[in-house]
């Protein structure tokens, strides 16, 4: 509950027009892109600058009011559901690109900027911001930073963490700090920038970021490779890397996913192939030509059925869009789509996909798998119906087994979506009890009153 006295204080800070507590607003912000999780906040606030964020946080800290920072709510781990009530913080009034510094190759942004805008603004200067999650047209940079989002360029270029070199953060006590900066080197103390990247809003509120940019690659070439089965496609992935070629994109879709995507996008994808690899290379024109040719040869040598190289940028765009629409296409099939992101070392992809298929069979579930083959980051996606309690129990049991198997193969419970509320029962599988305790100690040292995104990352027992 937010008392009328505290509401008045919020209004005094952000103005009545930036306080939302109508029934419809509270309902709107009670869920995110994760199925099966919902809880209403008490109030939604849209501050206009860092000082307003700081004032809000101070009030919340003094009154033990939970704060859930929220970007576009596209996370898939229930990390913006206000499970303990309190306030949701929006960044729609903090969505400016402050500066592109061409001498230092950096971009300084506010947290509410949509990722695609960052990519386009960089491109307009002949520069490149590589992290491109599938949600690139909707997600905000504050959300990307807080989940350490990956994307189709992860294999060659890394993930969001690799491009965040400075942050402005409001700590849970309301203090404003700056970490890193426009610096290629900085070892002054602990690396706080990295600590806040991927913290899922549990350690503070990100109010600004300095992003690293790189020169835009001169050329790009895209191809689709068809395989009879997934094992052969996985062999081709290993063979490409063993040949010392690191493609810009190396994605795979299993047959079930290809069929659903083709039905949705109608772009002539081969629905008879057992698996499809989407491969892209970028860089200087000659290298792109050489690598594309060599990768096509390697794929054919490892048993590919066919290689189709995009002849125009439009064709290339269609192919990459097909991969980006995988989740939307799958979501049309059943009332509930649960997309997971178990991740294994790249060499274990074929084994892991076979395990996922066996588990799906054992629990009588429909699971389609696609993902970032080059990163070992798989997205087993269960098409189900949350209203069917008995089936949901089987879904839970199946995913628990999938996570256990991923960890057994040297992988992790999440490669890019984060822990949130959804995966907190499994965190210790990956981090171990002592690892979780170390994280907990960091959390409560910074946030002793547990106001920042409570109910996430740690189980009820591990919370304060
Ligand atoms: C269709 C689709 C495709 C996707 N593809 C990918 C993909 O390829 N790769 C990938 O990694 N993810 C992907 N995702 C998941 C999701 O888009 C990412 O996790 C994304 O980074 C979330 O951004 P957001 O702005 O929606 O953040 P939200 O979902 O609103 O928030 C995510 C987390 O960040 C915290 N947060 C947000 N803003 C701030 C802030 N300013 N300060 C502190 N904490 C903050 C929130 O509290 C929450 O914990 C996909 C999701 C969908 C729906």
PDB file of C-alpha atoms and ligand atoms in Angstrom, residues 32-33 67-80 89 91 111-115 132-136 138-152 160 196 199-208 323-324 327-328 339 341 372 377 379 415-418 420 452-453 456, ligand 1:
ATOM      1  CA  UNK A  32       5.835  -9.113 -18.488  1.00  0.00           C
ATOM      2  CA  UNK A  33       6.636 -11.412 -21.423  1.00  0.00           C
ATOM      3  CA  UNK A  67      11.051  -0.841  -6.467  1.00  0.00           C
ATOM      4  CA  UNK A  68      10.825  -2.722  -9.766  1.00  0.00           C
ATOM      5  CA  UNK A  69      12.748  -0.934 -12.540  1.00  0.00           C
ATOM      6  CA  UNK A  70      11.084  -1.793 -15.840  1.00  0.00           C
ATOM      7  CA  UNK A  71      12.259  -1.355 -19.421  1.00  0.00           C
ATOM      8  CA  UNK A  72       9.864  -2.701 -22.055  1.00  0.00           C
ATOM      9  CA  UNK A  73       8.903  -5.795 -20.041  1.00  0.00           C
ATOM     10  CA  UNK A  74      10.131  -8.221 -22.719  1.00  0.00           C
ATOM     11  CA  UNK A  75      12.181 -10.316 -20.306  1.00  0.00           C
ATOM     12  CA  UNK A  76      11.452 -14.029 -20.274  1.00  0.00           C
ATOM     13  CA  UNK A  77      12.316 -14.795 -16.645  1.00  0.00           C
ATOM     14  CA  UNK A  78       9.552 -12.927 -14.765  1.00  0.00           C
ATOM     15  CA  UNK A  79      12.022 -10.312 -13.633  1.00  0.00           C
ATOM     16  CA  UNK A  80       9.658  -7.334 -13.754  1.00  0.00           C
ATOM     17  CA  UNK A  89       9.791   2.644 -12.328  1.00  0.00           C
ATOM     18  CA  UNK A  91      12.053   5.154 -18.213  1.00  0.00           C
ATOM     19  CA  UNK A 111      18.190   3.864 -19.940  1.00  0.00           C
ATOM     20  CA  UNK A 112      14.920   4.140 -21.876  1.00  0.00           C
ATOM     21  CA  UNK A 113      16.419   4.232 -25.394  1.00  0.00           C
ATOM     22  CA  UNK A 114      15.108   1.397 -27.601  1.00  0.00           C
ATOM     23  CA  UNK A 115      17.960  -0.885 -28.687  1.00  0.00           C
ATOM     24  CA  UNK A 132      21.006  -7.387 -31.077  1.00  0.00           C
ATOM     25  CA  UNK A 133      18.539  -9.444 -29.040  1.00  0.00           C
ATOM     26  CA  UNK A 134      15.560 -10.806 -30.967  1.00  0.00           C
ATOM     27  CA  UNK A 135      13.499  -8.151 -29.154  1.00  0.00           C
ATOM     28  CA  UNK A 136      15.711  -5.373 -30.561  1.00  0.00           C
ATOM     29  CA  UNK A 138      11.075  -3.163 -28.424  1.00  0.00           C
ATOM     30  CA  UNK A 139      13.605  -3.684 -25.637  1.00  0.00           C
ATOM     31  CA  UNK A 140      15.352  -0.792 -23.903  1.00  0.00           C
ATOM     32  CA  UNK A 141      19.060  -0.477 -23.266  1.00  0.00           C
ATOM     33  CA  UNK A 142      18.472  -0.352 -19.468  1.00  0.00           C
ATOM     34  CA  UNK A 143      16.721  -3.736 -19.748  1.00  0.00           C
ATOM     35  CA  UNK A 144      19.465  -5.091 -22.047  1.00  0.00           C
ATOM     36  CA  UNK A 145      22.162  -4.030 -19.599  1.00  0.00           C
ATOM     37  CA  UNK A 146      20.301  -5.422 -16.614  1.00  0.00           C
ATOM     38  CA  UNK A 147      19.855  -8.810 -18.294  1.00  0.00           C
ATOM     39  CA  UNK A 148      23.200  -8.733 -20.109  1.00  0.00           C
ATOM     40  CA  UNK A 149      21.255  -9.465 -23.267  1.00  0.00           C
ATOM     41  CA  UNK A 150      22.795 -11.548 -26.012  1.00  0.00           C
ATOM     42  CA  UNK A 151      21.708 -11.752 -29.619  1.00  0.00           C
ATOM     43  CA  UNK A 152      22.453 -13.017 -33.074  1.00  0.00           C
ATOM     44  CA  UNK A 160      25.837  -6.467 -23.994  1.00  0.00           C
ATOM     45  CA  UNK A 196      25.502  -3.999 -12.359  1.00  0.00           C
ATOM     46  CA  UNK A 199      21.946  -7.604 -11.977  1.00  0.00           C
ATOM     47  CA  UNK A 200      18.268  -7.624 -13.025  1.00  0.00           C
ATOM     48  CA  UNK A 201      17.478  -4.442 -11.138  1.00  0.00           C
ATOM     49  CA  UNK A 202      18.314  -6.052  -7.793  1.00  0.00           C
ATOM     50  CA  UNK A 203      21.280  -3.788  -6.918  1.00  0.00           C
ATOM     51  CA  UNK A 204      20.256  -0.318  -8.068  1.00  0.00           C
ATOM     52  CA  UNK A 205      18.655   1.707 -10.838  1.00  0.00           C
ATOM     53  CA  UNK A 206      20.653   2.313 -14.029  1.00  0.00           C
ATOM     54  CA  UNK A 207      20.101   5.899 -15.134  1.00  0.00           C
ATOM     55  CA  UNK A 208      22.758   6.223 -17.815  1.00  0.00           C
ATOM     56  CA  UNK A 323      15.093 -16.413 -37.317  1.00  0.00           C
ATOM     57  CA  UNK A 324      13.995 -13.340 -35.349  1.00  0.00           C
ATOM     58  CA  UNK A 327       9.305 -16.956 -31.007  1.00  0.00           C
ATOM     59  CA  UNK A 328       6.368 -14.956 -32.388  1.00  0.00           C
ATOM     60  CA  UNK A 339      10.805 -20.289 -24.033  1.00  0.00           C
ATOM     61  CA  UNK A 341      17.569 -20.745 -22.706  1.00  0.00           C
ATOM     62  CA  UNK A 372      22.351 -19.425 -31.112  1.00  0.00           C
ATOM     63  CA  UNK A 377      22.655 -21.156 -26.371  1.00  0.00           C
ATOM     64  CA  UNK A 379      15.931 -22.126 -26.815  1.00  0.00           C
ATOM     65  CA  UNK A 415      22.564 -18.067 -21.240  1.00  0.00           C
ATOM     66  CA  UNK A 416      20.887 -14.713 -21.692  1.00  0.00           C
ATOM     67  CA  UNK A 417      17.427 -14.376 -20.133  1.00  0.00           C
ATOM     68  CA  UNK A 418      18.448 -14.176 -16.491  1.00  0.00           C
ATOM     69  CA  UNK A 420      14.225 -13.415 -12.298  1.00  0.00           C
ATOM     70  CA  UNK A 452      15.390  -3.384  -5.160  1.00  0.00           C
ATOM     71  CA  UNK A 453      13.347  -5.850  -7.179  1.00  0.00           C
ATOM     72  CA  UNK A 456      13.921 -12.090  -7.821  1.00  0.00           C
TER      73      UNK A 456
HETATM   74  C1  LIG B   1      10.516 -11.871 -29.012  1.00  0.00           C
HETATM   75  C2  LIG B   1      11.596 -11.840 -27.983  1.00  0.00           C
HETATM   76  C3  LIG B   1      12.899 -12.111 -28.381  1.00  0.00           C
HETATM   77  C4  LIG B   1      13.934 -12.055 -27.443  1.00  0.00           C
HETATM   78  N1  LIG B   1      15.214 -12.310 -27.866  1.00  0.00           N
HETATM   79  C5  LIG B   1      16.228 -12.206 -26.989  1.00  0.00           C
HETATM   80  C6  LIG B   1      17.587 -12.444 -27.406  1.00  0.00           C
HETATM   81  O1  LIG B   1      17.866 -12.742 -28.562  1.00  0.00           O
HETATM   82  N2  LIG B   1      18.567 -12.293 -26.481  1.00  0.00           N
HETATM   83  C7  LIG B   1      18.294 -11.955 -25.182  1.00  0.00           C
HETATM   84  O2  LIG B   1      19.228 -11.825 -24.394  1.00  0.00           O
HETATM   85  N3  LIG B   1      17.036 -11.759 -24.758  1.00  0.00           N
HETATM   86  C8  LIG B   1      16.003 -11.863 -25.620  1.00  0.00           C
HETATM   87  N4  LIG B   1      14.722 -11.651 -25.190  1.00  0.00           N
HETATM   88  C9  LIG B   1      14.477 -11.304 -23.770  1.00  0.00           C
HETATM   89  C10 LIG B   1      14.423  -9.787 -23.490  1.00  0.00           C
HETATM   90  O3  LIG B   1      14.046  -9.070 -24.633  1.00  0.00           O
HETATM   91  C11 LIG B   1      15.741  -9.263 -22.957  1.00  0.00           C
HETATM   92  O4  LIG B   1      15.957  -9.819 -21.682  1.00  0.00           O
HETATM   93  C12 LIG B   1      15.827  -7.733 -22.863  1.00  0.00           C
HETATM   94  O5  LIG B   1      17.133  -7.367 -22.495  1.00  0.00           O
HETATM   95  C13 LIG B   1      14.838  -7.112 -21.864  1.00  0.00           C
HETATM   96  O6  LIG B   1      14.761  -5.710 -22.105  1.00  0.00           O
HETATM   97  P1  LIG B   1      13.511  -4.855 -21.593  1.00  0.00           P
HETATM   98  O7  LIG B   1      13.748  -3.434 -21.917  1.00  0.00           O
HETATM   99  O8  LIG B   1      12.247  -5.437 -22.081  1.00  0.00           O
HETATM  100  O9  LIG B   1      13.648  -5.053 -20.017  1.00  0.00           O
HETATM  101  P2  LIG B   1      12.584  -5.556 -18.969  1.00  0.00           P
HETATM  102  O10 LIG B   1      12.032  -6.858 -19.374  1.00  0.00           O
HETATM  103  O11 LIG B   1      11.613  -4.480 -18.683  1.00  0.00           O
HETATM  104  O12 LIG B   1      13.511  -5.728 -17.689  1.00  0.00           O
HETATM  105  C14 LIG B   1      14.487  -6.734 -17.639  1.00  0.00           C
HETATM  106  C15 LIG B   1      15.260  -6.620 -16.325  1.00  0.00           C
HETATM  107  O13 LIG B   1      15.988  -5.416 -16.326  1.00  0.00           O
HETATM  108  C16 LIG B   1      15.679  -4.627 -15.173  1.00  0.00           C
HETATM  109  N5  LIG B   1      15.757  -3.236 -15.593  1.00  0.00           N
HETATM  110  C17 LIG B   1      15.175  -2.653 -16.667  1.00  0.00           C
HETATM  111  N6  LIG B   1      15.553  -1.360 -16.761  1.00  0.00           N
HETATM  112  C18 LIG B   1      16.379  -1.120 -15.703  1.00  0.00           C
HETATM  113  C19 LIG B   1      17.096   0.028 -15.228  1.00  0.00           C
HETATM  114  N7  LIG B   1      17.070   1.186 -15.871  1.00  0.00           N
HETATM  115  N8  LIG B   1      17.833  -0.099 -14.089  1.00  0.00           N
HETATM  116  C20 LIG B   1      17.916  -1.277 -13.427  1.00  0.00           C
HETATM  117  N9  LIG B   1      17.264  -2.390 -13.833  1.00  0.00           N
HETATM  118  C21 LIG B   1      16.515  -2.314 -14.961  1.00  0.00           C
HETATM  119  C22 LIG B   1      14.313  -5.090 -14.755  1.00  0.00           C
HETATM  120  O14 LIG B   1      14.076  -4.871 -13.375  1.00  0.00           O
HETATM  121  C23 LIG B   1      14.376  -6.559 -15.085  1.00  0.00           C
HETATM  122  O15 LIG B   1      15.027  -7.247 -14.053  1.00  0.00           O
HETATM  123  C24 LIG B   1      13.652 -11.736 -26.082  1.00  0.00           C
HETATM  124  C25 LIG B   1      12.338 -11.486 -25.692  1.00  0.00           C
HETATM  125  C26 LIG B   1      11.320 -11.536 -26.621  1.00  0.00           C
HETATM  126  C27 LIG B   1       9.930 -11.231 -26.154  1.00  0.00           C
END
